[in-house]
CSV table of C-alpha atoms in Angstrom, one decimal:
chain,number,residue,atom,x,y,z
Q,2,MET,CA,-14.9,-15.7,-9.0
Q,3,CYS,CA,-15.1,-15.8,-5.2
Q,4,GLU,CA,-16.8,-13.3,-2.9
Q,5,GLU,CA,-13.4,-11.9,-1.8
Q,6,ASP,CA,-12.3,-11.5,-5.3
Q,7,ARG,CA,-15.4,-9.6,-6.3
Q,8,MET,CA,-14.9,-7.4,-3.2
Q,9,GLU,CA,-11.3,-6.7,-4.4
Q,10,ARG,CA,-12.7,-5.6,-7.8
Q,11,SER,CA,-15.3,-3.4,-6.5
Q,12,HIS,CA,-13.2,-0.2,-6.2
Q,13,THR,CA,-11.9,2.5,-8.2
Q,14,GLN,CA,-8.1,2.8,-8.1
Q,15,LYS,CA,-6.9,6.2,-6.7
Q,16,PRO,CA,-4.5,8.2,-8.7
Q,17,LEU,CA,-0.8,7.6,-8.0
Q,18,GLU,CA,-0.3,11.1,-6.7
Q,19,LEU,CA,-3.2,10.6,-4.1
Q,20,ILE,CA,-1.8,7.2,-3.1
Q,21,LEU,CA,1.7,8.9,-2.5
Q,22,ALA,CA,0.2,11.8,-0.7
Q,23,ARG,CA,-1.6,9.4,1.7
Q,24,ASN,CA,1.6,7.6,2.2
Q,25,LEU,CA,3.3,10.9,3.2
Q,26,LEU,CA,0.4,12.0,5.6
Q,27,THR,CA,0.5,8.6,7.2
Q,28,SER,CA,4.2,9.2,8.1
Q,29,ILE,CA,3.9,12.7,9.5
Q,30,SER,CA,2.7,14.0,12.9
Q,31,THR,CA,1.2,17.2,11.7
Q,32,PRO,CA,-2.6,16.7,11.6
Q,33,ALA,CA,-3.7,16.5,7.9
Q,34,PHE,CA,-6.6,15.6,5.6
Q,35,LEU,CA,-6.5,14.4,2.0
Q,36,LEU,CA,-9.3,15.5,-0.2
Q,37,ASP,CA,-10.1,14.0,-3.6
Q,38,ALA,CA,-11.1,16.2,-6.7
Q,39,SER,CA,-14.7,16.3,-5.5
Q,40,ALA,CA,-13.5,17.8,-2.0
Q,41,ALA,CA,-14.5,14.6,-0.3
Q,42,VAL,CA,-12.2,13.5,2.6
Q,43,VAL,CA,-10.6,10.4,1.6
Q,44,PHE,CA,-8.1,10.0,4.3
Q,45,TYR,CA,-7.0,11.8,7.5
Q,46,ASN,CA,-4.0,10.8,9.5
Q,47,GLU,CA,-3.6,9.7,13.2
Q,48,ALA,CA,-2.7,13.2,14.3
Q,49,ALA,CA,-5.7,14.6,12.9
Q,50,ALA,CA,-7.7,11.6,14.4
Q,51,ALA,CA,-6.2,12.5,17.8
Q,52,LEU,CA,-7.6,16.2,17.5
Q,53,LEU,CA,-11.0,15.1,16.1
Q,54,GLY,CA,-11.4,12.3,18.5
Q,55,ARG,CA,-12.4,9.7,15.7
Q,56,SER,CA,-10.0,7.6,13.6
Q,57,PHE,CA,-10.4,7.6,9.8
Q,58,GLU,CA,-11.1,3.9,9.9
Q,59,GLU,CA,-14.2,4.8,12.1
Q,60,ALA,CA,-15.3,7.8,10.0
Q,61,GLY,CA,-14.6,6.5,6.5
Q,62,ARG,CA,-14.8,8.7,3.3
Q,63,MET,CA,-16.9,11.8,3.8
Q,64,THR,CA,-18.4,14.1,1.2
Q,65,ALA,CA,-17.9,17.8,1.6
Q,66,ASP,CA,-21.3,18.1,3.1
Q,67,GLU,CA,-20.7,15.2,5.5
Q,68,TRP,CA,-17.4,16.6,6.9
Q,69,THR,CA,-18.8,20.1,7.3
Q,70,ALA,CA,-21.7,18.7,9.3
Q,71,ALA,CA,-19.4,16.6,11.4
Q,72,PHE,CA,-16.6,19.0,12.2
Q,73,GLY,CA,-17.6,22.4,10.9
Q,74,PRO,CA,-15.8,24.8,10.2
Q,75,PHE,CA,-17.3,27.8,11.8
Q,76,ASP,CA,-16.3,31.4,11.9
Q,77,GLU,CA,-15.4,33.5,14.8
Q,78,GLY,CA,-19.0,34.1,15.8
Q,79,GLY,CA,-19.7,30.3,15.7
Q,80,GLU,CA,-21.7,30.6,12.4
Q,81,PRO,CA,-21.2,27.6,9.9
Q,82,MET,CA,-18.9,28.7,7.0
Q,83,ALA,CA,-19.8,28.1,3.4
Q,84,VAL,CA,-17.7,25.3,1.9
Q,85,ASP,CA,-16.9,27.3,-1.2
Q,86,SER,CA,-15.2,29.9,0.8
Q,87,LEU,CA,-12.8,27.5,2.6
Q,88,ALA,CA,-9.1,27.1,1.8
Q,89,PRO,CA,-9.3,23.5,0.8
Q,90,THR,CA,-12.1,24.2,-1.7
Q,91,GLU,CA,-10.1,27.1,-3.2
Q,92,ALA,CA,-7.0,24.9,-3.5
Q,93,ILE,CA,-9.0,22.4,-5.5
Q,94,ARG,CA,-11.1,24.7,-7.4
Q,95,ASP,CA,-8.2,27.1,-8.4
Q,96,GLY,CA,-5.3,24.8,-8.4
Q,97,ARG,CA,-3.2,26.9,-6.1
Q,98,PRO,CA,-2.3,26.9,-2.4
Q,99,ALA,CA,-4.6,28.5,0.0
Q,100,HIS,CA,-4.5,29.4,3.7
Q,101,GLY,CA,-7.3,30.1,6.2
Q,102,ARG,CA,-8.2,30.4,9.9
Q,103,PHE,CA,-11.5,29.0,11.3
Q,104,ARG,CA,-12.9,26.9,14.0
Q,105,ILE,CA,-13.8,23.2,14.0
Q,106,ARG,CA,-15.7,20.9,16.2
Q,107,ALA,CA,-13.0,18.6,17.8
Q,108,ALA,CA,-13.0,16.0,20.5
Q,109,ARG,CA,-12.8,18.6,23.2
Q,110,GLY,CA,-15.2,21.2,21.7
Q,111,ALA,CA,-14.6,24.0,19.3
Q,112,VAL,CA,-11.0,24.4,18.4
Q,113,ALA,CA,-9.5,27.4,16.5
Q,114,ILE,CA,-7.2,26.2,13.7
Q,115,GLU,CA,-5.1,27.5,10.9
Q,116,ALA,CA,-5.0,25.4,7.7
Q,117,SER,CA,-2.9,25.4,4.6
Q,118,ALA,CA,-4.3,23.6,1.5
Q,119,ILE,CA,-1.9,22.4,-1.2
Q,120,PRO,CA,-3.4,21.3,-4.4
Q,121,ILE,CA,-2.4,18.0,-6.0
Q,122,VAL,CA,-2.4,18.5,-9.7
Q,123,ALA,CA,-1.3,15.7,-12.1
Q,124,SER,CA,0.1,16.8,-15.4
Q,125,ALA,CA,-2.6,15.7,-17.9
Q,126,GLN,CA,-5.6,15.0,-15.6
Q,127,GLY,CA,-6.0,18.3,-13.8
Q,128,SER,CA,-6.7,18.5,-10.1
Q,129,SER,CA,-6.6,15.2,-8.2
Q,130,GLY,CA,-7.4,16.8,-4.8
Q,131,ALA,CA,-5.6,18.5,-2.1
Q,132,MET,CA,-3.5,17.9,1.2
Q,133,ILE,CA,-4.7,20.1,4.1
Q,134,LEU,CA,-2.4,20.6,6.9
Q,135,PHE,CA,-3.6,22.3,9.9
Q,136,TRP,CA,-2.4,23.6,13.4
Q,137,PRO,CA,-4.6,24.2,16.4
Q,138,LEU,CA,-4.2,27.8,17.7
Q,139,GLY,CA,-3.6,29.1,21.2
Q,140,PRO,CA,-6.4,30.5,23.3
Q,141,ASN,CA,-6.0,34.1,21.8
Q,142,GLY,CA,-5.8,32.6,18.4
Q,143,ALA,CA,-2.3,34.1,17.9
Q,144,GLY,CA,-0.1,31.2,17.6
Q,145,PRO,CA,0.3,27.4,17.9
Q,146,GLU,CA,-1.7,25.7,20.7
Q,147,GLU,CA,1.6,24.6,22.4
Q,148,SER,CA,3.2,28.1,22.6
L,24,MET,CA,0.3,-15.3,-25.4
L,25,ARG,CA,4.0,-16.0,-25.6
L,26,VAL,CA,6.6,-14.2,-23.4
L,27,LYS,CA,10.3,-14.3,-23.8
L,28,VAL,CA,12.8,-12.7,-21.4
L,29,TRP,CA,15.7,-11.1,-23.0
L,30,GLY,CA,16.9,-9.2,-19.9
L,31,ALA,CA,15.9,-9.6,-16.3
L,32,ARG,CA,18.7,-7.5,-14.6
L,33,GLY,CA,18.0,-4.3,-12.9
L,34,SER,CA,20.1,-1.1,-12.6
L,35,VAL,CA,23.1,-1.8,-14.8
L,36,PRO,CA,24.2,-4.5,-17.0
L,37,SER,CA,26.0,-7.2,-15.1
L,38,PRO,CA,27.9,-9.6,-17.3
L,39,GLY,CA,30.3,-12.2,-15.9
L,40,PRO,CA,30.6,-16.0,-15.4
L,41,GLN,CA,28.8,-15.9,-12.2
L,42,MET,CA,25.8,-14.3,-13.8
L,43,ASN,CA,25.5,-16.5,-16.9
L,44,ARG,CA,22.3,-18.5,-16.1
L,45,TYR,CA,20.1,-15.6,-15.1
L,46,GLY,CA,21.9,-13.3,-17.2
L,47,GLY,CA,23.3,-9.7,-17.1
L,48,ASN,CA,21.2,-7.9,-19.6
L,49,THR,CA,18.9,-5.3,-18.3
L,50,SER,CA,15.0,-5.2,-18.7
L,51,CYS,CA,13.5,-6.4,-22.0
L,52,VAL,CA,10.6,-8.7,-22.5
L,53,GLN,CA,9.2,-9.8,-25.8
L,54,VAL,CA,5.5,-10.5,-25.9
L,55,THR,CA,3.9,-12.6,-29.0
L,56,LEU,CA,0.2,-11.9,-29.3
L,57,ALA,CA,-2.4,-14.3,-30.7
L,58,SER,CA,-2.4,-12.2,-33.8
L,59,GLY,CA,1.4,-13.0,-34.2
L,60,GLU,CA,2.2,-9.3,-33.6
L,61,ILE,CA,5.0,-8.7,-31.1
L,62,LEU,CA,5.3,-6.1,-28.5
L,63,ILE,CA,8.7,-5.3,-26.7
L,64,LEU,CA,8.4,-4.2,-23.0
L,65,ASP,CA,11.4,-1.9,-22.3
L,66,ALA,CA,14.7,-1.5,-24.2
L,67,GLY,CA,17.3,-2.5,-21.7
L,68,THR,CA,20.5,-4.1,-23.1
L,69,GLY,CA,18.5,-7.3,-23.7
L,70,ILE,CA,16.9,-5.7,-26.7
L,71,ARG,CA,20.1,-5.9,-28.7
L,72,THR,CA,20.0,-9.7,-29.1
L,73,LEU,CA,16.2,-9.6,-29.5
L,74,GLY,CA,16.7,-7.2,-32.4
L,75,LEU,CA,18.9,-9.8,-34.2
L,76,ASP,CA,15.9,-12.1,-34.2
L,77,LEU,CA,13.6,-9.7,-35.8
L,78,THR,CA,14.7,-9.9,-39.4
L,79,GLY,CA,11.7,-9.4,-41.7
L,80,ARG,CA,9.6,-7.5,-39.2
L,81,GLU,CA,8.8,-4.1,-40.3
L,82,ARG,CA,6.5,-2.6,-37.7
L,83,ILE,CA,7.8,-2.8,-34.1
L,84,HIS,CA,6.1,-1.5,-30.9
L,85,ILE,CA,8.3,-0.8,-28.0
L,86,LEU,CA,6.5,0.0,-24.7
L,87,LEU,CA,8.8,1.7,-22.2
L,88,THR,CA,7.9,1.9,-18.6
L,89,HIS,CA,10.2,4.7,-17.9
L,90,LEU,CA,13.5,6.4,-19.1
L,91,HIS,CA,16.0,5.2,-16.6
L,92,LEU,CA,19.2,4.0,-18.4
L,93,ASP,CA,18.7,0.3,-17.6
L,94,HIS,CA,15.3,0.5,-19.6
L,95,ILE,CA,16.5,2.3,-22.7
L,96,GLN,CA,20.2,1.6,-23.1
L,97,GLY,CA,19.8,-1.1,-25.7
L,98,LEU,CA,17.8,1.3,-28.0
L,99,MET,CA,21.0,2.6,-29.7
L,100,PHE,CA,22.1,-1.0,-30.4
L,101,PHE,CA,18.8,-2.3,-31.6
L,102,PRO,CA,19.5,-3.6,-35.2
L,103,PRO,CA,16.1,-2.7,-36.6
L,104,CYS,CA,17.0,0.9,-35.8
L,105,PHE,CA,19.5,0.6,-38.5
L,106,ARG,CA,17.2,-0.8,-41.2
L,107,ALA,CA,15.4,1.7,-43.6
L,108,GLU,CA,12.4,-0.6,-43.9
L,109,SER,CA,11.7,-0.7,-40.0
L,110,GLU,CA,8.9,1.3,-38.6
L,111,ILE,CA,9.5,1.7,-34.8
L,112,VAL,CA,6.9,3.2,-32.5
L,113,ILE,CA,8.1,3.9,-29.0
L,114,TRP,CA,5.5,4.5,-26.3
L,115,GLY,CA,6.5,6.0,-22.9
L,116,PRO,CA,5.4,8.2,-20.1
L,117,ALA,CA,4.5,11.8,-20.7
L,118,SER,CA,6.4,14.4,-18.7
L,119,PRO,CA,5.5,18.1,-18.4
L,120,GLU,CA,9.2,18.9,-18.9
L,121,ALA,CA,9.9,17.7,-22.4
L,122,SER,CA,8.6,15.3,-25.1
L,123,LEU,CA,9.3,11.7,-25.1
L,124,GLU,CA,11.5,12.1,-28.1
L,125,ASP,CA,13.5,15.0,-26.6
L,126,ARG,CA,14.0,13.0,-23.4
L,127,ILE,CA,15.2,9.9,-25.3
L,128,ALA,CA,17.5,12.0,-27.5
L,129,ARG,CA,19.4,13.1,-24.4
L,130,TYR,CA,20.8,9.6,-24.5
L,131,ILE,CA,20.9,9.1,-28.3
L,132,SER,CA,22.9,12.2,-29.0
L,133,ALA,CA,26.5,13.5,-28.5
L,134,PRO,CA,28.4,13.0,-26.4
L,135,LEU,CA,26.8,9.8,-25.2
L,136,SER,CA,26.2,8.5,-28.6
L,137,PRO,CA,27.8,8.6,-31.9
L,138,VAL,CA,24.4,9.0,-33.7
L,139,GLU,CA,21.4,11.3,-33.3
L,140,VAL,CA,17.8,10.1,-33.4
L,141,ARG,CA,17.4,12.0,-36.7
L,142,GLU,CA,20.2,10.1,-38.2
L,143,LEU,CA,18.6,6.7,-37.7
L,144,PRO,CA,17.7,5.2,-40.9
L,145,CYS,CA,14.5,3.6,-39.7
L,146,SER,CA,11.2,5.4,-39.4
L,147,VAL,CA,10.6,6.1,-35.6
L,148,ALA,CA,7.7,7.6,-33.9
L,149,PHE,CA,7.4,8.7,-30.2
L,150,ARG,CA,4.1,8.6,-28.5
L,151,ASP,CA,3.0,9.3,-25.0
L,152,THR,CA,0.9,6.5,-23.7
L,153,PRO,CA,-2.9,7.5,-23.9
L,154,ALA,CA,-4.7,7.9,-20.4
L,155,SER,CA,-7.3,5.3,-21.4
L,156,GLU,CA,-7.0,1.8,-22.9
L,157,TRP,CA,-5.7,1.5,-26.3
L,158,GLU,CA,-5.1,-1.4,-28.9
L,159,LEU,CA,-2.0,-2.8,-30.5
L,160,GLY,CA,-1.9,-5.9,-32.6
L,161,GLY,CA,-5.4,-7.0,-31.4
L,162,ALA,CA,-4.4,-6.7,-27.7
L,163,ARG,CA,-5.9,-4.1,-25.3
L,164,ILE,CA,-3.1,-2.2,-23.6
L,165,ARG,CA,-3.5,-0.1,-20.5
L,166,ALA,CA,-0.6,2.0,-18.9
L,167,GLU,CA,-0.7,3.6,-15.5
L,168,ALA,CA,1.7,5.6,-13.3
L,169,VAL,CA,3.1,3.5,-10.5
L,170,THR,CA,5.3,4.1,-7.5
L,171,HIS,CA,8.9,4.5,-8.6
L,172,ARG,CA,11.3,7.3,-8.8
L,173,GLY,CA,10.2,9.7,-11.8
L,174,PRO,CA,7.3,9.3,-14.1
L,175,THR,CA,7.0,5.5,-14.5
L,176,LEU,CA,4.4,3.3,-16.0
L,177,GLY,CA,3.2,-0.3,-15.4
L,178,TYR,CA,1.5,-2.1,-18.4
L,179,ARG,CA,-1.5,-4.4,-18.5
L,180,ILE,CA,-1.8,-6.3,-21.8
L,181,GLU,CA,-5.0,-8.3,-22.4
L,182,ASP,CA,-5.1,-10.5,-25.4
L,183,VAL,CA,-7.9,-12.7,-26.1
L,184,ASP,CA,-8.5,-14.3,-22.7
L,185,THR,CA,-5.0,-13.9,-21.4
L,186,THR,CA,-3.6,-11.1,-19.2
L,187,LEU,CA,0.1,-10.0,-18.7
L,188,CYS,CA,1.0,-7.4,-16.3
L,189,TYR,CA,4.6,-5.9,-16.4
L,190,LEU,CA,5.8,-3.8,-13.4
L,191,PRO,CA,9.5,-4.1,-13.6
L,192,ASP,CA,10.3,-1.1,-11.3
L,193,HIS,CA,7.8,-0.8,-8.5
L,194,GLU,CA,7.9,-0.1,-4.8
L,195,PRO,CA,4.2,-0.4,-3.8
L,196,ALA,CA,5.1,-1.0,-0.1
L,197,LEU,CA,6.6,2.5,0.3
L,198,GLY,CA,4.6,4.0,3.3
L,199,ALA,CA,1.9,1.6,2.6
L,200,PRO,CA,1.1,-1.7,4.6
L,201,LEU,CA,0.2,-3.9,1.7
L,202,ALA,CA,-1.2,-6.7,3.5
L,203,GLY,CA,-4.1,-4.7,5.0
L,204,LEU,CA,-4.6,-1.6,2.8
L,205,GLU,CA,-7.7,-1.2,0.6
L,206,PRO,CA,-7.0,-2.1,-3.0
L,207,GLU,CA,-7.9,1.4,-4.1
L,208,TRP,CA,-4.8,2.7,-2.2
L,209,ILE,CA,-2.3,0.2,-3.7
L,210,SER,CA,-0.2,1.4,-6.5
L,211,GLY,CA,-0.5,-0.9,-9.5
L,212,PHE,CA,-3.4,-2.9,-8.1
L,213,ASP,CA,-5.8,-2.4,-11.1
L,214,LEU,CA,-3.1,-3.1,-13.6
L,215,ALA,CA,-2.1,-6.4,-12.0
L,216,HIS,CA,-5.4,-7.7,-10.6
L,217,GLY,CA,-6.1,-11.3,-11.9
L,218,ALA,CA,-3.2,-11.3,-14.4
L,219,ASP,CA,-2.4,-14.6,-15.8
L,220,LEU,CA,1.4,-13.7,-15.4
L,221,LEU,CA,2.7,-10.8,-13.3
L,222,ILE,CA,6.2,-9.8,-13.9
L,223,HIS,CA,7.1,-7.8,-10.9
L,224,ASP,CA,10.2,-6.0,-9.5
L,225,CYS,CA,11.9,-8.0,-6.7
L,226,GLN,CA,15.3,-6.5,-6.5
L,227,TYR,CA,16.0,-6.9,-2.9
L,228,ALA,CA,16.0,-9.5,-0.2
L,229,ASP,CA,14.2,-8.4,2.8
L,230,GLU,CA,17.3,-8.0,4.8
L,231,GLU,CA,18.6,-5.7,2.0
L,232,TYR,CA,15.7,-3.5,1.7
L,233,HIS,CA,16.1,-1.3,4.7
L,234,GLN,CA,19.2,0.2,3.1
L,235,HIS,CA,17.2,1.0,-0.1
L,236,VAL,CA,13.8,2.4,1.1
L,237,GLY,CA,12.4,4.8,-1.3
L,238,TRP,CA,14.8,3.8,-4.2
L,239,GLY,CA,11.7,2.6,-6.2
L,240,HIS,CA,12.3,-1.2,-5.9
L,241,SER,CA,10.6,-4.0,-3.9
L,242,ALA,CA,11.8,-6.5,-1.3
L,243,MET,CA,10.8,-10.0,-1.6
L,244,THR,CA,8.2,-10.1,1.0
L,245,ASP,CA,6.4,-7.0,-0.6
L,246,THR,CA,6.5,-8.5,-4.0
L,247,LEU,CA,5.0,-11.6,-2.8
L,248,THR,CA,2.4,-9.9,-0.7
L,249,PHE,CA,1.5,-7.5,-3.6
L,250,ALA,CA,1.1,-10.6,-5.9
L,251,ARG,CA,-1.2,-12.4,-3.5
L,252,ARG,CA,-3.3,-9.3,-3.0
L,253,VAL,CA,-3.9,-8.9,-6.7
L,254,ALA,CA,-4.5,-12.6,-7.2
L,255,ALA,CA,-2.0,-13.1,-9.9
L,256,GLU,CA,-2.0,-16.7,-11.3
L,257,ARG,CA,1.7,-16.8,-11.8
L,258,LEU,CA,4.6,-14.5,-10.8
L,259,MET,CA,7.9,-13.9,-12.2
L,260,LEU,CA,10.5,-12.1,-10.0
L,261,PHE,CA,12.2,-9.5,-12.1
L,262,HIS,CA,14.8,-6.7,-12.1
L,263,HIS,CA,17.5,-8.6,-10.2
L,264,ASP,CA,20.0,-6.6,-8.3
L,265,PRO,CA,23.4,-6.4,-10.3
L,266,LEU,CA,25.2,-7.8,-7.2
L,267,HIS,CA,23.0,-11.0,-7.0
L,268,ALA,CA,25.0,-13.7,-8.7
L,269,ASP,CA,23.4,-17.0,-9.9
L,270,ALA,CA,24.1,-18.9,-6.7
L,271,PHE,CA,22.5,-16.1,-4.7
L,272,LEU,CA,19.4,-16.1,-7.0
L,273,ASP,CA,18.9,-19.9,-6.8
L,274,GLU,CA,18.7,-19.6,-3.1
L,275,PHE,CA,16.5,-16.4,-3.5
L,276,HIS,CA,14.2,-18.4,-5.6
L,277,ALA,CA,13.9,-21.3,-3.1
L,278,SER,CA,13.3,-18.9,-0.3
L,279,ALA,CA,10.7,-17.0,-2.3
L,280,ARG,CA,8.9,-20.3,-3.1
L,281,ARG,CA,8.8,-21.2,0.7
L,282,ALA,CA,7.5,-17.8,1.4
L,283,TRP,CA,5.0,-17.9,-1.5
L,284,GLU,CA,3.6,-21.3,-0.2
L,285,SER,CA,3.4,-19.9,3.3
L,286,LEU,CA,1.1,-17.1,1.9
L,287,GLY,CA,-1.1,-19.8,0.3
L,288,GLY,CA,0.4,-19.7,-3.1
L,289,ASP,CA,1.4,-22.6,-5.4
L,290,ALA,CA,5.2,-22.9,-5.5
L,291,THR,CA,5.2,-23.9,-9.1
L,292,SER,CA,3.5,-20.7,-10.1
L,293,LEU,CA,6.5,-18.6,-8.9
L,294,GLU,CA,9.5,-18.3,-11.1
L,295,MET,CA,12.6,-16.1,-11.7
L,296,GLY,CA,13.1,-13.9,-14.6
L,297,MET,CA,15.9,-15.7,-16.5
L,298,GLU,CA,17.4,-14.4,-19.8
L,299,GLY,CA,16.2,-16.7,-22.5
L,300,ALA,CA,13.2,-18.1,-20.6
L,301,GLU,CA,10.1,-18.4,-22.8
L,302,LEU,CA,6.6,-19.0,-21.4
L,303,GLU,CA,3.2,-19.7,-22.8
L,304,ILE,CA,0.6,-18.1,-20.7
L,305,GLY,CA,-3.1,-18.7,-20.7
L,306,ALA,CA,-2.5,-22.0,-22.4
L,307,GLY,CA,0.2,-24.6,-21.1
L,308,ASP,CA,3.2,-24.8,-19.0
L,309,PRO,CA,6.4,-22.8,-19.2
L,310,VAL,CA,8.6,-23.7,-22.0
L,311,HIS,CA,12.3,-23.0,-21.7
L,312,ALA,CA,14.4,-22.0,-24.5
């Protein structure tokens, strides 16, 4: 077995529903993250990369602790928020959609965002992860940044 | 391991003099294991003639990839179904919507059929494929969901030191750049990796594919790229489009071999699914019936 072959084998195949979710997120212009069942970020799309200032290829897979350290989130007062209280965590833990507002550390500084987390639940195996779509808010926090 | 193709056509049976060499029957492949046991992959219309060959065999395992009509249509005409001594086990994908038996019974019931499942004289059992590997006839079987429309499985069959992968309906390139993507993100990668023979969907020529994106089938370049990524020893192009007559498929084959070589493959390791073809894999060269 050659080295390349060994490298091709040294992986764990993602569930089909995560593969298809990644394909979808790759194709849309809404910033979005894909989390696995452990709440690790396993992909984010180019629109998210533009906001964060770093491509997923550069960042790579991040555990929940790693992405909160890198990007936040923070509450209105600038205090770090507990991972357990975030919409993405709720979506994975409870298997239902969740929505939240918070601030993240983006390329241009702190940005207020609104995020919707959609759980990905396969029929027999339980939760496979979640898709997180988010929208930067305007300066007063009342609407999309563009408005 | 011996493999015989009883139907290599996709979508709908396509009889006619211009289809005689590749055949018009839909998906059905017979696998004879080292133990002598046989497995049947899919129950397209090819299974009818296969069934005529099976006299004397009582226990039969049929592994369905999914329940589209071109993969189950032959079930109702499968001769062992009408023999009291037959014990048939049908494996297929689970669905939260209804049991495998209930979903198949939608076809084998009025008004589409003159008989109901409960009226079949054979003993028939329906089983969802397990989430983990299981054993049939001494072979290790693995089934995993793959990219296609509706719940669809691919199969990996490992028997002694030979591996067959069967992915007749598969569109792994849908929204995914196969050439550069990490293996963990490629549908079907683990099933097909290092297979001695990969039987894979290749319904469309590249120039046809743009009209069929998302239909669940592959274009030639995507099939070849997938096969190279998974390092398959041999590749059989399968699930031929019902519009592709013999002359077209001859040219398709030649074109695929050129493209396969340009990707670093050996042209002799690429073949077309052809009704009646028999292959010995893991030990020897193809034998044609």
